[in-house]
XYZ file of C-alpha atoms in Angstrom:
423
model
C -0.044 0.106 0.231
C 1.366 3.295 -0.851
C 1.260 6.215 1.929
C 2.534 9.224 1.455
C 1.351 11.316 4.624
C 1.487 10.059 8.134
C 1.933 11.060 11.602
C 4.411 9.120 13.908
C 5.174 9.770 17.553
C 8.710 9.368 18.699
C 10.437 9.622 22.111
C 14.146 9.378 23.361
C 15.698 7.250 26.077
C 16.120 8.642 29.896
C 19.536 9.190 31.019
C 20.319 6.591 33.485
C 20.995 7.874 37.255
C 24.096 8.743 39.070
C 24.569 6.279 41.865
C 25.197 7.310 45.621
C 27.829 4.823 47.326
C 30.543 4.581 49.241
C 33.366 2.234 49.729
C 32.734 -0.367 52.462
C 35.777 -2.608 52.246
C 37.391 -4.474 55.221
C 40.476 -2.161 56.901
C 38.851 0.844 55.199
C 36.703 2.273 57.665
C 36.269 5.451 55.944
C 35.963 4.785 52.484
C 35.031 7.843 49.995
C 32.066 8.282 47.491
C 32.152 5.734 44.619
C 28.991 6.123 42.959
C 29.276 5.604 38.977
C 27.812 7.972 36.808
C 24.460 6.897 34.853
C 24.553 6.146 30.784
C 23.346 8.124 27.899
C 19.964 7.425 26.611
C 19.187 6.533 23.110
C 18.440 9.190 20.849
C 16.062 9.091 17.843
C 17.305 9.399 14.424
C 15.797 9.920 11.163
C 17.990 8.617 7.965
C 16.868 8.549 4.413
C 16.986 5.396 2.521
C 16.904 5.051 -1.383
C 15.357 1.534 -1.373
C 12.159 2.735 0.288
C 9.488 4.708 -1.806
C 6.723 4.497 0.462
C 5.884 5.356 4.002
C 3.830 2.203 4.395
C 6.062 0.796 7.043
C 4.377 3.215 9.426
C 0.890 1.925 8.608
C 0.887 -0.493 11.663
C 3.537 1.195 14.039
C 3.698 4.879 14.660
C 5.178 4.874 18.211
C 8.940 4.556 18.487
C 10.774 4.808 22.091
C 14.724 4.335 22.452
C 16.298 2.617 25.158
C 17.352 4.413 28.466
C 20.678 4.507 29.457
C 21.702 2.121 32.678
C 22.271 3.641 36.278
C 25.730 4.014 37.753
C 26.449 1.655 40.469
C 29.112 1.122 43.310
C 32.984 1.319 42.665
C 32.667 4.131 40.015
C 31.105 2.094 37.349
C 29.281 4.003 34.937
C 25.993 2.819 33.376
C 26.080 1.489 29.951
C 25.074 3.918 27.113
C 21.803 2.963 25.272
C 22.199 2.972 21.421
C 20.272 4.932 19.169
C 17.421 3.930 17.547
C 17.319 4.650 13.531
C 14.266 5.228 11.691
C 14.562 5.007 7.697
C 12.649 7.262 5.668
C 12.237 7.464 1.683
C 14.090 10.062 -0.012
C 12.335 12.999 -0.741
C 10.384 12.722 2.904
C 9.825 16.432 4.491
C 9.445 16.103 8.188
C 7.415 18.642 10.152
C 6.590 19.188 13.751
C 3.166 17.533 14.404
C 2.087 20.157 17.101
C 3.205 23.588 15.452
C 3.364 22.679 11.827
C 7.039 23.882 11.546
C 8.965 22.038 8.818
C 12.120 20.435 10.610
C 13.895 18.673 7.987
C 14.377 17.650 4.188
C 15.634 14.455 2.856
C 17.018 14.913 -0.544
C 19.695 12.470 -0.575
C 20.571 8.944 0.354
C 22.076 8.458 3.814
C 21.189 11.780 5.337
C 20.679 11.597 9.055
C 19.053 13.818 11.552
C 18.305 14.000 15.156
C 14.545 14.160 16.200
C 15.186 13.522 20.002
C 18.308 13.541 21.534
C 18.694 10.909 24.323
C 19.131 12.092 27.858
C 22.451 12.564 29.460
C 23.506 10.357 32.145
C 23.232 11.842 35.614
C 26.868 12.178 37.694
C 27.358 9.959 40.259
C 28.196 11.121 44.075
C 31.879 10.694 43.422
C 31.760 13.707 40.988
C 30.609 16.185 43.717
C 33.371 15.289 46.260
C 35.792 17.934 47.088
C 38.251 19.117 49.894
C 35.399 20.519 51.893
C 32.727 17.956 50.837
C 34.324 14.928 51.263
C 31.497 12.447 51.636
C 28.373 14.094 49.596
C 25.238 11.982 49.934
C 23.444 12.947 46.618
C 23.857 12.452 42.879
C 22.317 13.578 39.787
C 19.650 11.856 37.899
C 19.751 11.131 34.537
C 17.898 13.664 32.149
C 14.461 13.215 31.100
C 13.699 11.950 27.382
C 12.566 13.890 24.713
C 8.961 13.503 22.974
C 7.527 14.869 19.816
C 4.891 13.986 17.117
C 6.056 14.254 13.633
C 4.200 14.657 10.489
C 5.784 12.952 7.661
C 5.140 13.915 3.967
C 6.664 12.246 0.590
C 7.436 14.176 -2.070
C 8.533 12.148 -4.802
C 11.901 13.228 -6.705
C 12.069 13.242 -10.035
C 13.636 15.049 -13.279
C 10.483 14.758 -15.481
C 6.910 14.756 -14.314
C 3.908 13.610 -16.374
C 0.753 15.717 -15.665
C -2.648 15.667 -17.205
C -6.140 14.643 -16.800
C -7.260 10.993 -16.078
C -6.441 8.715 -19.226
C -4.351 11.376 -21.101
C -2.076 8.644 -21.907
C 0.711 9.177 -18.903
C 0.895 5.368 -17.657
C 1.394 4.483 -21.345
C 3.915 6.792 -22.221
C 5.910 5.728 -19.196
C 5.650 2.120 -19.923
C 6.961 3.023 -23.421
C 10.028 5.010 -22.588
C 11.044 2.893 -19.442
C 11.176 -0.352 -17.706
C 8.282 0.907 -15.382
C 4.864 -1.474 -15.734
C 2.100 1.065 -14.631
C -1.224 -0.281 -14.000
C -3.047 0.850 -17.571
C -6.651 0.670 -18.411
C -9.616 3.052 -19.594
C -11.409 4.297 -16.508
C -10.530 7.331 -14.498
C -7.696 7.083 -11.743
C -6.261 3.841 -13.108
C -3.286 5.520 -11.438
C -3.741 5.756 -7.638
C -0.021 6.102 -7.006
C 3.023 8.073 -8.607
C 5.163 5.661 -10.611
C 8.513 5.966 -11.618
C 10.918 5.026 -14.273
C 14.420 5.236 -15.514
C 14.722 6.524 -19.157
C 17.515 7.797 -21.636
C 18.360 8.915 -24.902
C 21.473 7.567 -26.841
C 24.209 8.643 -24.564
C 22.546 11.216 -22.291
C 22.422 10.823 -18.771
C 19.687 8.919 -17.384
C 16.644 10.667 -16.006
C 13.642 9.862 -13.758
C 10.277 10.259 -14.747
C 6.974 10.305 -12.675
C 3.606 9.268 -13.707
C 1.463 11.953 -11.285
C -1.947 10.310 -10.687
C -4.499 12.131 -13.071
C -5.677 15.631 -12.020
C -9.158 16.948 -12.336
C -10.628 20.556 -12.073
C -10.642 21.426 -8.227
C -7.876 19.295 -7.475
C -6.346 22.105 -5.666
C -9.394 22.442 -3.356
C -9.180 18.405 -2.579
C -11.494 17.245 -5.375
C -10.662 13.904 -6.615
C -7.306 12.466 -6.185
C -5.581 15.572 -7.004
C -4.642 17.260 -4.017
C -3.090 13.984 -2.597
C -0.704 13.805 -5.194
C -0.126 17.504 -6.187
C 2.455 17.392 -3.651
C 4.883 15.068 -5.730
C 4.725 17.602 -8.789
C 6.841 19.915 -6.430
C 10.240 17.805 -6.893
C 9.821 17.662 -10.731
C 12.445 19.702 -12.718
C 10.454 19.794 -16.087
C 6.873 19.290 -16.532
C 5.330 17.271 -19.532
C 1.712 17.981 -19.879
C -0.295 15.457 -21.865
C -3.350 16.073 -23.357
C -5.711 13.338 -25.328
C -6.560 14.212 -28.726
C -9.139 11.198 -28.690
C -11.024 12.434 -25.593
C -14.604 13.794 -25.649
C -14.249 15.712 -22.472
C -14.228 19.094 -24.008
C -11.883 21.142 -26.111
C -7.925 20.602 -25.796
C -7.346 23.939 -24.759
C -10.083 23.990 -22.055
C -8.407 20.903 -20.680
C -5.051 22.368 -20.734
C -5.930 25.820 -18.928
C -7.656 23.763 -16.738
C -4.684 21.708 -15.432
C -2.536 24.892 -15.372
C -5.120 26.713 -13.376
C -5.062 23.875 -10.845
C -1.163 24.008 -10.717
C -1.264 27.691 -10.115
C -3.915 27.506 -7.434
C -1.762 24.949 -5.379
C 1.354 26.504 -6.224
C 2.675 29.621 -8.116
C 6.023 28.537 -8.238
C 4.971 25.034 -9.730
C 3.154 26.904 -12.339
C 6.151 28.743 -13.404
C 8.119 25.477 -13.921
C 9.393 24.629 -17.247
C 6.696 22.901 -19.048
C 6.383 20.936 -22.586
C 3.339 20.239 -24.204
C 2.197 16.081 -25.383
C -0.322 15.791 -27.599
C -1.091 12.111 -27.204
C -3.059 9.051 -29.178
C -2.280 10.645 -32.441
C -2.606 7.618 -33.963
C -6.617 7.706 -33.269
C -6.554 11.091 -35.249
C -6.994 10.917 -39.061
C -7.161 14.935 -39.402
C -3.445 16.013 -39.668
C -4.279 19.687 -40.384
C -6.116 19.728 -36.746
C -2.779 18.395 -35.319
C -0.497 20.966 -36.808
C -2.695 23.870 -35.627
C -2.510 22.734 -32.368
C 1.231 22.340 -32.587
C 1.331 26.058 -33.934
C -1.176 27.356 -31.200
C 0.944 26.052 -28.438
C 4.122 27.022 -30.409
C 2.862 30.411 -29.903
C 2.106 30.317 -26.408
C 5.850 29.509 -25.802
C 5.662 25.815 -25.304
C 7.456 23.271 -27.029
C 4.982 20.860 -28.559
C 4.948 16.889 -29.710
C 2.607 14.943 -31.500
C 3.309 11.384 -30.267
C 1.494 8.023 -30.210
C 2.870 5.543 -27.170
C 1.136 2.576 -29.272
C 3.270 3.183 -32.239
C 6.394 4.981 -31.063
C 5.643 8.144 -33.355
C 7.237 11.138 -31.883
C 8.837 9.566 -28.973
C 12.588 9.593 -30.175
C 11.892 13.523 -30.749
C 10.332 13.783 -27.135
C 13.434 12.107 -25.656
C 15.760 14.042 -27.598
C 14.202 17.334 -26.078
C 14.143 16.055 -22.606
C 17.746 14.834 -22.749
C 18.566 18.337 -24.120
C 16.804 20.441 -21.810
C 17.382 19.002 -18.647
C 20.984 19.823 -18.136
C 19.779 23.584 -18.656
C 17.500 23.564 -15.825
C 18.940 23.462 -12.119
C 18.077 21.018 -9.528
C 15.351 21.815 -7.543
C 16.768 23.222 -3.943
C 16.069 21.174 -0.912
C 13.150 22.787 0.996
C 15.926 23.320 3.837
C 19.637 24.093 3.494
C 21.736 20.934 3.473
C 23.763 22.452 6.574
C 20.598 21.725 8.621
C 21.703 18.336 9.767
C 20.093 18.278 13.208
C 16.425 19.189 14.148
C 16.810 18.876 17.467
C 15.134 21.991 19.602
C 16.052 23.183 23.221
C 13.186 25.241 24.698
C 14.627 26.585 27.795
C 11.837 29.400 27.892
C 10.052 27.521 30.672
C 13.160 26.735 32.740
C 11.722 28.540 35.974
C 9.046 30.917 36.379
C 8.404 32.744 39.791
C 4.874 33.670 40.962
C 3.476 35.814 44.081
C 0.282 35.136 45.537
C -0.964 35.129 49.309
C 2.200 36.496 50.609
C 4.259 33.404 49.352
C 6.808 33.460 46.506
C 6.490 30.200 44.266
C 9.224 29.283 42.263
C 8.355 26.363 39.842
C 9.578 25.013 36.443
C 11.621 22.078 34.977
C 15.146 23.357 36.732
C 13.883 23.623 40.127
C 12.277 20.315 39.808
C 15.138 18.603 38.444
C 17.412 20.042 40.984
C 15.148 18.914 43.993
C 15.421 15.366 42.454
C 19.040 15.571 42.736
C 19.730 16.735 46.288
C 18.617 15.364 50.079
C 17.627 18.513 51.859
C 17.720 16.768 55.146
C 21.574 16.843 54.460
C 23.566 20.017 55.135
C 26.265 19.483 52.139
C 23.192 18.614 50.128
C 21.296 21.613 50.855
C 24.256 23.918 50.724
C 24.815 22.616 46.830
C 21.050 23.529 46.473
C 21.451 26.774 47.261
C 24.644 27.437 45.602
C 22.934 26.056 42.184
C 20.098 28.496 42.569
C 22.364 31.392 43.023
C 24.645 30.745 40.252
C 21.412 30.310 37.884
C 20.665 33.876 38.817
C 17.510 32.829 40.618
C 18.431 34.698 43.719
C 19.132 37.853 41.715
C 15.681 37.499 39.791
C 13.968 37.128 43.013
C 15.254 39.999 44.549
C 14.505 42.172 41.344
C 10.993 41.216 41.901
C 10.809 42.600 45.357
C 11.521 39.387 47.679
C 12.881 40.211 51.245
C 14.635 38.539 54.089
C 12.265 36.435 55.883
C 9.626 35.835 53.098
C 8.308 32.505 52.492
C 9.932 31.001 49.165
C 8.094 27.703 48.239
C 9.906 25.614 45.637
C 7.896 22.987 43.952
C 6.119 22.461 47.256
C 8.848 22.936 49.712
C 8.495 25.970 51.865
C 12.137 27.701 52.863
C 12.209 31.371 54.710
C 14.237 33.253 52.179
C 17.752 35.079 53.406
C 20.276 36.659 51.508
């Protein structure tokens, strides 16, 4: 099953906790602290893989969680780091933040890697907090919490040439005639339900990729038919071949041609301005050569290269391939949606590190930083509580509180613990 748009949830691994431990050996009555550090949690890494052509691997599994790091232990033994979890994506996948809609990454080449959620750092063991004045610290640092986010994955096929036109315009037949692709072909609307890719070349030219984009109809850019689902795949093509079926009874050729162009412009003006050539298809079913010549002249006056072709007989195909081979080198490859230097999509939000409120005569300090700091210390231990105060001071919390107007003797509540504030 072809899937080109899906939402997944990813979560990195928690960092292992640092250990609180003291040497306890025979003949060593006053052994020092020997708690080891926790191991690093696994990160979530996205990697592009050219062997994939759909997001169907996420159809039944949409939640991914990396392993956490091991806790530290005695004898200064550090916990084992967890391995990273690599999620493979097709080349051409664009990644968006599922909550904000922000575009985070764009995979345009095989083997690109980007970090979606960074694994939590391991916490420090109590041996790390020992110094000449604090020789027996009874506290350690817990590992960092994991990161979690929702990602919207959107696949946009990467091709050199995109075949567009109404259903049954002959796109699948042309693709089968010039490449080894074997698309489904039949005489009814929306035979093509997924983009098909094929590789072609002309004489000694470089190979180029042709994409058969599912047929568009009027109103596609507004969601009618299947158009909106596959218009995104046109974004990656360098050259558009607009196929018009001469044997169709669905209205004049020019009306159908302008209708499709109007849909492209409604979806994206950039796409509407992309280089385009016109193919008049199924000419073997038309006996009026003057009619074909008039159409070719009309399109030429509009500035389009025009080719009258028949995929059934091969008429006009060599000329079309020759034009593609000559034109593609003059068209710059489409730039990725993000710069290639944006190799990491990890974001750190420090805006809610801590906050202060004053209510009913009590100053309240809350947030991620004080919460994690309280997890680190043992407030019943003098040295640990001194460490707690020193961290708050170094973080600028006390200076900030004094700017807000806190006075000596005021009550300061930190995550449910109340203290008397003194400078």
